[in-house]
PDB file of C-alpha atoms in Angstrom:
ATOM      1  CA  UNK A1264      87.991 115.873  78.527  1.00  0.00           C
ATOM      2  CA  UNK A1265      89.802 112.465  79.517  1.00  0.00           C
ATOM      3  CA  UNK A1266      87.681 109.795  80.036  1.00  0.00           C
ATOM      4  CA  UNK A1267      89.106 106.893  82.098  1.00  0.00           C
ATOM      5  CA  UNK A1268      86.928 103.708  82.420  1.00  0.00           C
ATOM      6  CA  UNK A1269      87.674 100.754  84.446  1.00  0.00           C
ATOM      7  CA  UNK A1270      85.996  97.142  84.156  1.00  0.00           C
ATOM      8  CA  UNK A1271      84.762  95.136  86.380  1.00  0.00           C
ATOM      9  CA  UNK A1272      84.082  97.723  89.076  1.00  0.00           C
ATOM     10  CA  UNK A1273      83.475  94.956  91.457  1.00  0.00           C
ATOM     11  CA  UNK A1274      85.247  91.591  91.653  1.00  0.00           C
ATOM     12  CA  UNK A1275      84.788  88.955  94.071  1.00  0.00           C
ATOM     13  CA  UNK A1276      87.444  86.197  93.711  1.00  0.00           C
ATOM     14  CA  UNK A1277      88.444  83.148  95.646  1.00  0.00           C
ATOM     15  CA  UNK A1278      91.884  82.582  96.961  1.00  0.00           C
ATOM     16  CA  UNK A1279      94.478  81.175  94.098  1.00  0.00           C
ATOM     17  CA  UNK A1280      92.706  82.421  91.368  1.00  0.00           C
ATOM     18  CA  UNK A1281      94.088  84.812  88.381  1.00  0.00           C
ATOM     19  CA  UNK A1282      92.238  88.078  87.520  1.00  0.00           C
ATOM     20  CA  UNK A1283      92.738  91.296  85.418  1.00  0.00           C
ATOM     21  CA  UNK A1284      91.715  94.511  85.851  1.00  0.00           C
ATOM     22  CA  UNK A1285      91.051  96.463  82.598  1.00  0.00           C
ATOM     23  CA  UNK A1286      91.686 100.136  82.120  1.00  0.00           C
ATOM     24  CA  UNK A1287      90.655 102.069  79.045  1.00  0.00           C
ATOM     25  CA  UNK A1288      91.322 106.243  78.275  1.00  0.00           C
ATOM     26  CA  UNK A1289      89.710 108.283  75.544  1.00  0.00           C
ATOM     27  CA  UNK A1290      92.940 109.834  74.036  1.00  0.00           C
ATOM     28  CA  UNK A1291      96.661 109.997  74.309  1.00  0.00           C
ATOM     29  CA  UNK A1292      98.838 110.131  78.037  1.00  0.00           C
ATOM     30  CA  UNK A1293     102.000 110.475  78.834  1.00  0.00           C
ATOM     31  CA  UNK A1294     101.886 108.168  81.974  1.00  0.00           C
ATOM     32  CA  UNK A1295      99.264 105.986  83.688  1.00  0.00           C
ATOM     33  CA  UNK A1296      99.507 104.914  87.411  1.00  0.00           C
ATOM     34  CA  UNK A1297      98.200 102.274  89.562  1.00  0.00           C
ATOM     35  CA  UNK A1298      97.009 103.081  92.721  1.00  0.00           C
ATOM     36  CA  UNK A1299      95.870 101.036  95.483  1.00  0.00           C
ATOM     37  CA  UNK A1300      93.177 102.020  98.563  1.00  0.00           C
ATOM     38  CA  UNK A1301      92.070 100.114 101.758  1.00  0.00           C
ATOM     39  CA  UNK A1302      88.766 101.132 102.612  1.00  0.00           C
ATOM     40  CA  UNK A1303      89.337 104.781 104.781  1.00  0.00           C
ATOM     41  CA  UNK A1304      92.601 105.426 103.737  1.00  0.00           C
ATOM     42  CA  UNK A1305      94.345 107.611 100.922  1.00  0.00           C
ATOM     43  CA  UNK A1306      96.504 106.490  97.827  1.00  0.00           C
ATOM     44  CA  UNK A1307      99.199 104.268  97.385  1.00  0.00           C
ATOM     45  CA  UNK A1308     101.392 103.998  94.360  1.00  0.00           C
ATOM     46  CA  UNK A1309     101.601 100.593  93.039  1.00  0.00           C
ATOM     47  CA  UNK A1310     102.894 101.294  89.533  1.00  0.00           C
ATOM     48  CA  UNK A1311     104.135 103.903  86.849  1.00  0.00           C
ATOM     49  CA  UNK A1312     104.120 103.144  83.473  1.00  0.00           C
ATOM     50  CA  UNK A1313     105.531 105.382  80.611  1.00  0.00           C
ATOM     51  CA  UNK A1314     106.052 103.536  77.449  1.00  0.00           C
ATOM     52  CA  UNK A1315     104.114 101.444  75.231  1.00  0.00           C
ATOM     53  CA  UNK A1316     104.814  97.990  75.974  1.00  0.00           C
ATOM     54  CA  UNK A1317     105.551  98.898  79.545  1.00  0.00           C
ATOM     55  CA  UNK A1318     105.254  96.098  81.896  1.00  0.00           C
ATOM     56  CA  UNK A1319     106.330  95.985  85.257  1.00  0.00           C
ATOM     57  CA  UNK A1320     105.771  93.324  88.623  1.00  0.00           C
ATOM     58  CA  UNK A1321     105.499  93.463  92.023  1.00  0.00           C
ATOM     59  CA  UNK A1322     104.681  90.349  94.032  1.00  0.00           C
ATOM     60  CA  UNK A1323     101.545  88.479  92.514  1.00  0.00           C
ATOM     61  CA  UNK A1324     100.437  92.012  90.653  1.00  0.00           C
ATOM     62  CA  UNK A1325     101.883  92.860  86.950  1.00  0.00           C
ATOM     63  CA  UNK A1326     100.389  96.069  84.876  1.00  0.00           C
ATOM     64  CA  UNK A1327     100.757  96.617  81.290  1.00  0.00           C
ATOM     65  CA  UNK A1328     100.568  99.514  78.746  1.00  0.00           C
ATOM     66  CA  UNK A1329      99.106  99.669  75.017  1.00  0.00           C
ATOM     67  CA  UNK A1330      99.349 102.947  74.190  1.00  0.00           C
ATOM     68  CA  UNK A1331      97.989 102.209  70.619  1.00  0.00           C
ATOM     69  CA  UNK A1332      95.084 100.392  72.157  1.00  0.00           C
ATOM     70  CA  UNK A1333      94.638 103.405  74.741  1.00  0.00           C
ATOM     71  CA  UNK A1334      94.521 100.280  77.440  1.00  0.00           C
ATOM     72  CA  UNK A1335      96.059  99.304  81.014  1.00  0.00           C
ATOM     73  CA  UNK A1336      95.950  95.825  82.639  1.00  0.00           C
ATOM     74  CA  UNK A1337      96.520  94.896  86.039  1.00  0.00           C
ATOM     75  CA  UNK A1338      97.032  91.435  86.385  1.00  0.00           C
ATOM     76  CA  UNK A1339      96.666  89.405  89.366  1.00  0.00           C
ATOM     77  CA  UNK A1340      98.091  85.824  89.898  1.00  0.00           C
ATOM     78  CA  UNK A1341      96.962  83.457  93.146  1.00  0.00           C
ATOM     79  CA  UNK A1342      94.992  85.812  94.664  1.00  0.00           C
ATOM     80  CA  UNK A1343      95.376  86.277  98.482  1.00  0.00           C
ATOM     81  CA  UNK A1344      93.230  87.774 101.097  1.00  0.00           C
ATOM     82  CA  UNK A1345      95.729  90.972 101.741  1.00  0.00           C
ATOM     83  CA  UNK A1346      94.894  92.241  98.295  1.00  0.00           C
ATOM     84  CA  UNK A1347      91.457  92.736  98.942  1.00  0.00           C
ATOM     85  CA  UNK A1348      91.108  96.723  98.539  1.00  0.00           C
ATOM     86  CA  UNK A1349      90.292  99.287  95.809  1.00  0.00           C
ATOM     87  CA  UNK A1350      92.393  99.606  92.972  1.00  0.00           C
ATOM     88  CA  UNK A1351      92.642 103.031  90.727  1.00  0.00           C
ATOM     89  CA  UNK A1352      94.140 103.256  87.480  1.00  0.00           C
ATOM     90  CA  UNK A1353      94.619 107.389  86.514  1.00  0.00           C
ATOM     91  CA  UNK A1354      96.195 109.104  83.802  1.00  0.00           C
ATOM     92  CA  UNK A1355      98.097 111.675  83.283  1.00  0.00           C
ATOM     93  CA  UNK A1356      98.182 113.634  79.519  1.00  0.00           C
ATOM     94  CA  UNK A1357     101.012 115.804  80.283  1.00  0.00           C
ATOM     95  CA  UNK A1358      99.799 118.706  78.198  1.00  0.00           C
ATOM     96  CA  UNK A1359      97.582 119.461  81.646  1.00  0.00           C
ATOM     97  CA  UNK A1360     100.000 119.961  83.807  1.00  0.00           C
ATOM     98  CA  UNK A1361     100.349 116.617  85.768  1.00  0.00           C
ATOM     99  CA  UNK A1362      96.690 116.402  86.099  1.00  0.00           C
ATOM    100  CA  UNK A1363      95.690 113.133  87.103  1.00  0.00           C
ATOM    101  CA  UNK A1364      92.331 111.630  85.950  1.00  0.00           C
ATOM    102  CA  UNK A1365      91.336 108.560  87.436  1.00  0.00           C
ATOM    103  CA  UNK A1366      89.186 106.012  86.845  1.00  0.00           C
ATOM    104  CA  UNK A1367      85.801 104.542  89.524  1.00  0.00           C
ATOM    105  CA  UNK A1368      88.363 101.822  90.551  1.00  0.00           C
ATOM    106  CA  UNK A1369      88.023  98.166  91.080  1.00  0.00           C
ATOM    107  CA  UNK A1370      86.693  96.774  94.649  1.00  0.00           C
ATOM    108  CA  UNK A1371      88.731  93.850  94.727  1.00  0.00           C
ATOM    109  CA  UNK A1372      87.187  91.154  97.323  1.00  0.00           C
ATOM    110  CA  UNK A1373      89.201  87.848  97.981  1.00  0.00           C
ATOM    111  CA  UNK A1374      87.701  85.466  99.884  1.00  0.00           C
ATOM    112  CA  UNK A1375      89.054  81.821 101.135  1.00  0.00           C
TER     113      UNK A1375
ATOM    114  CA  UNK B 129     110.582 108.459 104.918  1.00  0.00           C
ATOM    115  CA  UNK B 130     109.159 111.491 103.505  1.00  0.00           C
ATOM    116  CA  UNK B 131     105.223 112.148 103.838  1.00  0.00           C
ATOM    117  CA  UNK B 132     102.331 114.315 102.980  1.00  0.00           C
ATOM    118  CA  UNK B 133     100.805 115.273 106.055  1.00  0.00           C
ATOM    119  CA  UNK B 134      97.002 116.473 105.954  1.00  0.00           C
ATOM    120  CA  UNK B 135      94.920 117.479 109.017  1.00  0.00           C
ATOM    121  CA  UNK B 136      92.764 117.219 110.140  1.00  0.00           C
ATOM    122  CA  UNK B 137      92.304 113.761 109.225  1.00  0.00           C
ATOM    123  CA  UNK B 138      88.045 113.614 110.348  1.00  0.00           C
ATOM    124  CA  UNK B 139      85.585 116.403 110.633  1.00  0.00           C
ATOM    125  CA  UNK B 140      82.487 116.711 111.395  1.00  0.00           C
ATOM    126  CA  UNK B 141      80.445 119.982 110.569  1.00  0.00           C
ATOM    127  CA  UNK B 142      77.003 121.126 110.142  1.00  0.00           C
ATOM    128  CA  UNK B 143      75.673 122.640 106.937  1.00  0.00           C
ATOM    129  CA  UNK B 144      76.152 126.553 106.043  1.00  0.00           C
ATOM    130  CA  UNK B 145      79.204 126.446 108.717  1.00  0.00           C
ATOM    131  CA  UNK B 146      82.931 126.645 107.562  1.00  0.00           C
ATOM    132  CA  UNK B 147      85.560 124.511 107.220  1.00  0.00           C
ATOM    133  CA  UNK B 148      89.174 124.719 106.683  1.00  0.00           C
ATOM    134  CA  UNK B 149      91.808 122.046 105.815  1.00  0.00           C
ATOM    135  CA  UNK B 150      95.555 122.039 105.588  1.00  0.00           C
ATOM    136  CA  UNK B 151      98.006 120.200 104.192  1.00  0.00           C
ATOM    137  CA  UNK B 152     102.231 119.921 104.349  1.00  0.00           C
ATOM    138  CA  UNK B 153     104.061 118.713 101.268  1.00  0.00           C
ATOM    139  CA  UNK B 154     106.748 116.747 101.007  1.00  0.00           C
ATOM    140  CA  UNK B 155     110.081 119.082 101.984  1.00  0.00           C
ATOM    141  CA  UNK B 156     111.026 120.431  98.456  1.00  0.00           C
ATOM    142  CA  UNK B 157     108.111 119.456  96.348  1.00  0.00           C
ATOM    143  CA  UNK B 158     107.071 122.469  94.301  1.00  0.00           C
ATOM    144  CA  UNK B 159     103.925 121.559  93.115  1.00  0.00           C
ATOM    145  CA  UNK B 160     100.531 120.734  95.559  1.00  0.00           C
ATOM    146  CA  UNK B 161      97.376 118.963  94.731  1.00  0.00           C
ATOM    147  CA  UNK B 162      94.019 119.297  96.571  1.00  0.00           C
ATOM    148  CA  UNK B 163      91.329 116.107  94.821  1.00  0.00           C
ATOM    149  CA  UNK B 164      88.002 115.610  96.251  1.00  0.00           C
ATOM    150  CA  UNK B 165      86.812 111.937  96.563  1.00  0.00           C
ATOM    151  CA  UNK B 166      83.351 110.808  96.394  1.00  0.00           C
ATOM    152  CA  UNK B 167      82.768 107.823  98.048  1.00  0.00           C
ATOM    153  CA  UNK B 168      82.509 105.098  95.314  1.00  0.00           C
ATOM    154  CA  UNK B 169      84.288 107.408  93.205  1.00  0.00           C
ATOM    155  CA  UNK B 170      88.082 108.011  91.805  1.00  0.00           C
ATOM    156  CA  UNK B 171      89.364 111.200  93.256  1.00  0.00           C
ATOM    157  CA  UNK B 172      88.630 114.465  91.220  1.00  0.00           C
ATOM    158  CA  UNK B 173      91.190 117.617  91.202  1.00  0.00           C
ATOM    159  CA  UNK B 174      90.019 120.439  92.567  1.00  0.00           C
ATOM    160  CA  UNK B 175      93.144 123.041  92.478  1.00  0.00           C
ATOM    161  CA  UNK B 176      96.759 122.758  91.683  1.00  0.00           C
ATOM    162  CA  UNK B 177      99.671 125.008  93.095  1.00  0.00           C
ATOM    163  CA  UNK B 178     103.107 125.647  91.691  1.00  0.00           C
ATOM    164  CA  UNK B 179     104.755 127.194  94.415  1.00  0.00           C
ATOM    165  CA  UNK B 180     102.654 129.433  95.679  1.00  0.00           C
ATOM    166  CA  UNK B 181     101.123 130.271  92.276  1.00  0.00           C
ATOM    167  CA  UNK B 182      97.578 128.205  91.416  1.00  0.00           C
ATOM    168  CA  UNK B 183      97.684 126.870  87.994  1.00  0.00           C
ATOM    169  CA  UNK B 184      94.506 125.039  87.809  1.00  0.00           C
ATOM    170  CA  UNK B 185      91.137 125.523  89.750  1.00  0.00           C
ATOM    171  CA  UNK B 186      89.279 124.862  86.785  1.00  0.00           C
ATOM    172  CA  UNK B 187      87.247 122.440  88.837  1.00  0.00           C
ATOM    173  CA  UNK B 188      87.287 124.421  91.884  1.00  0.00           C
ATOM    174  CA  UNK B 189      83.111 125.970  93.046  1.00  0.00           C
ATOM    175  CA  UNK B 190      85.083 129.173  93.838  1.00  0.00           C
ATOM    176  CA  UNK B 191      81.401 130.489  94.860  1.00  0.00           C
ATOM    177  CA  UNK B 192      82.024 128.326  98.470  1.00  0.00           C
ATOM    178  CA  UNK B 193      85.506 127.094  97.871  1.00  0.00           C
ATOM    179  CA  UNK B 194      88.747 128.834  98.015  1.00  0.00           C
ATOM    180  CA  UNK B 195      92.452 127.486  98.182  1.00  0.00           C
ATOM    181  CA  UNK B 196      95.970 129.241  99.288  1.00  0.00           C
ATOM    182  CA  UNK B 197      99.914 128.255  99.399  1.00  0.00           C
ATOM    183  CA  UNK B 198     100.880 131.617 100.374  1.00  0.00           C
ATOM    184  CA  UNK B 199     104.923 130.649 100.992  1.00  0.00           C
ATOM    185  CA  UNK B 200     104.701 127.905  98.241  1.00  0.00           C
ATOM    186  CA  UNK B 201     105.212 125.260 101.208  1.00  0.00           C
ATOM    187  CA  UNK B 202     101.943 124.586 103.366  1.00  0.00           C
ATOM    188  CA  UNK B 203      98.280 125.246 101.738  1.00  0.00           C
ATOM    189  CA  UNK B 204      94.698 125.534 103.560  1.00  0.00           C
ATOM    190  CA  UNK B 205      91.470 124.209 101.565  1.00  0.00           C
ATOM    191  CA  UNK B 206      88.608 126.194 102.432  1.00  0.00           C
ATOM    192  CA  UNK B 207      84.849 125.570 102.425  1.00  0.00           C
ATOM    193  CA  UNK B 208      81.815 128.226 103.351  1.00  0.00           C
ATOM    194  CA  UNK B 209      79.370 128.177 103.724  1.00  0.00           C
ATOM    195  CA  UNK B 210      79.784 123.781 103.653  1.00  0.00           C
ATOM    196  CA  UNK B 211      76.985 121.946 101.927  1.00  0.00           C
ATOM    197  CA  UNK B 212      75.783 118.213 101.973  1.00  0.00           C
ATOM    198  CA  UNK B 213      77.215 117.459  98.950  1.00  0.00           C
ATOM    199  CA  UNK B 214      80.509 118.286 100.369  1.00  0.00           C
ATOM    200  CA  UNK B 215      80.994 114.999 102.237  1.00  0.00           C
ATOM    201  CA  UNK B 216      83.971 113.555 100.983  1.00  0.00           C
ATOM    202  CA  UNK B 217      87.585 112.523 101.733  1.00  0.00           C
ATOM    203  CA  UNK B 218      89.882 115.513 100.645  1.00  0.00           C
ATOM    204  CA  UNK B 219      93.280 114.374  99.753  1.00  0.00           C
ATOM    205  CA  UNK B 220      96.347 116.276  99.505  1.00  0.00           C
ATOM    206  CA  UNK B 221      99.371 115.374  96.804  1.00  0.00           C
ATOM    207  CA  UNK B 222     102.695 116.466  96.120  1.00  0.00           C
ATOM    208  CA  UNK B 223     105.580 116.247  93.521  1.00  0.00           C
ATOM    209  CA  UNK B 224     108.900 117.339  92.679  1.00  0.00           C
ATOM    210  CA  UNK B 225     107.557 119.238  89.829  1.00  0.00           C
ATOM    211  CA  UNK B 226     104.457 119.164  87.605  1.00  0.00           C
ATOM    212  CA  UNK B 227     104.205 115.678  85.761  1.00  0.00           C
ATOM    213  CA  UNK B 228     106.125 113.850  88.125  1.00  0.00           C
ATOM    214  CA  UNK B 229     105.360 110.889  90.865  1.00  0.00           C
ATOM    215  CA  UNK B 230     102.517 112.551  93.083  1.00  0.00           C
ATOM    216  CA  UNK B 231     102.322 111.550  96.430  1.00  0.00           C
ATOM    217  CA  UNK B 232      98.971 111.183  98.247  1.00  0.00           C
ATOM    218  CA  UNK B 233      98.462 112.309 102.100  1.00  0.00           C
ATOM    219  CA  UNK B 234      96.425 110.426 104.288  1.00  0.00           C
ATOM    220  CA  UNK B 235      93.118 112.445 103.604  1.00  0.00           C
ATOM    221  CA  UNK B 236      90.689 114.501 105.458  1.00  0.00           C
ATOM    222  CA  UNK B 237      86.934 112.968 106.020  1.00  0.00           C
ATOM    223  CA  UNK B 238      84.725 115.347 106.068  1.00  0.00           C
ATOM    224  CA  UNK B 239      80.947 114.962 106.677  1.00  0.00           C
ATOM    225  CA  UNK B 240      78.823 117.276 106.578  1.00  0.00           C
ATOM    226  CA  UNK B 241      75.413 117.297 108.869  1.00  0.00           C
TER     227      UNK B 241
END
């Protein structure tokens, strides 16, 4: 079965500071998604990325893609309070039917 | 703008009881998702519909759990008898097809006493 690990599980980070999220998957997928959850509430898509190589930015967040190296980044550049929340990396390997396997996720905390 | 709507979005109930939940894709998405969501935890699939036609419920306890998308549009998740370890949010998804963008509703909490 898919495995999908994410590291740290917990980060605590002061304002203005740069952080990435690391997300590792046992074997080959055709897409991996980052999601994003505020404590009591569902899902919401950050990113999609299909390629190796992929990279893609929104705001002070950028993800990444090495398919070779089976790894996902989320990066995070001057950190502000409003991204405090949960972040979920989850995979998809295609061959199961859209199946998404996710990983613990990432409590982000950002504090002033 | 389109949503997944799930309700209801809290319950309560108290062990051995039943439990339903139900869910309303997005207008035109074929395929449904019901994940279960541990608290600390990534969500976990439980059952997958194409149209009205279940494709996975590998991961389903079908012993207390069953699932149902009778017209291919709206689905019901049902529990019973409900057990402790049943307290989680239960989230609803949609997409166009299998493989594509899923969409998340905004969950049902459910506790179980």
């Amino acid at each position: 079965e898919l495995k999908v690990e994410q590291n740290p599980l917990f980060l605590s980070m002061q304002e203005g500071k740069n952080y990435t999220i690391y997300c590792n998957y046992s074997t080959t997928s055709d897409r991996l998604y980052w999601y994003r959850q505020d404590p009591g509430k569902s899902l919401e898509s950050l990113f999609v990325l299909l390629s190796n190589g992929a990279v893609k930015q929104e705001g002070r967040l950028m993800a990444s893609l090495d398919t070779k190296a089976r790894l996902s980044t989320l990066h995070i550049t001057a950190a502000v309070h409003d991204l405090s929340a949960t972040y979920f990396c989850a995979v998809d390997r295609g061959s199961t039917l859209g199946r998404l396997y996710f990983g613990r996720g990432t409590q982000l905390t950002v504090w002033p | 703008e389109a949503e997944v709507a799930q309700s209801p979005r809290y319950k309560i109930t108290e062990k051995s009881q039943a439990v339903a939940f139900w869910c309303d894709p997005i207008s035109g998405h074929a395929t449904l998702y019901w994940y279960r969501q541990i608290l600390g935890q990534g969500p976990e699939l439980l059952v997958q519909f194409q149209d009205e036609s279940v494709v996975d419920d590998s991961q389903l306890p079908k012993d207390r759990f069953s699932a149902e998308r009778l017209k291919g549009v709206d689905s019901t998740l049902k529990i019973q008898p409900a057990e402790l370890g049943d307290s989680a949010m239960y989230l609803c998804a949609s997409s166009v097809k299998w493989g594509s963008e899923q969409y998340f509703g905004p969950g049902t909490r459910l506790t179980v006493t």
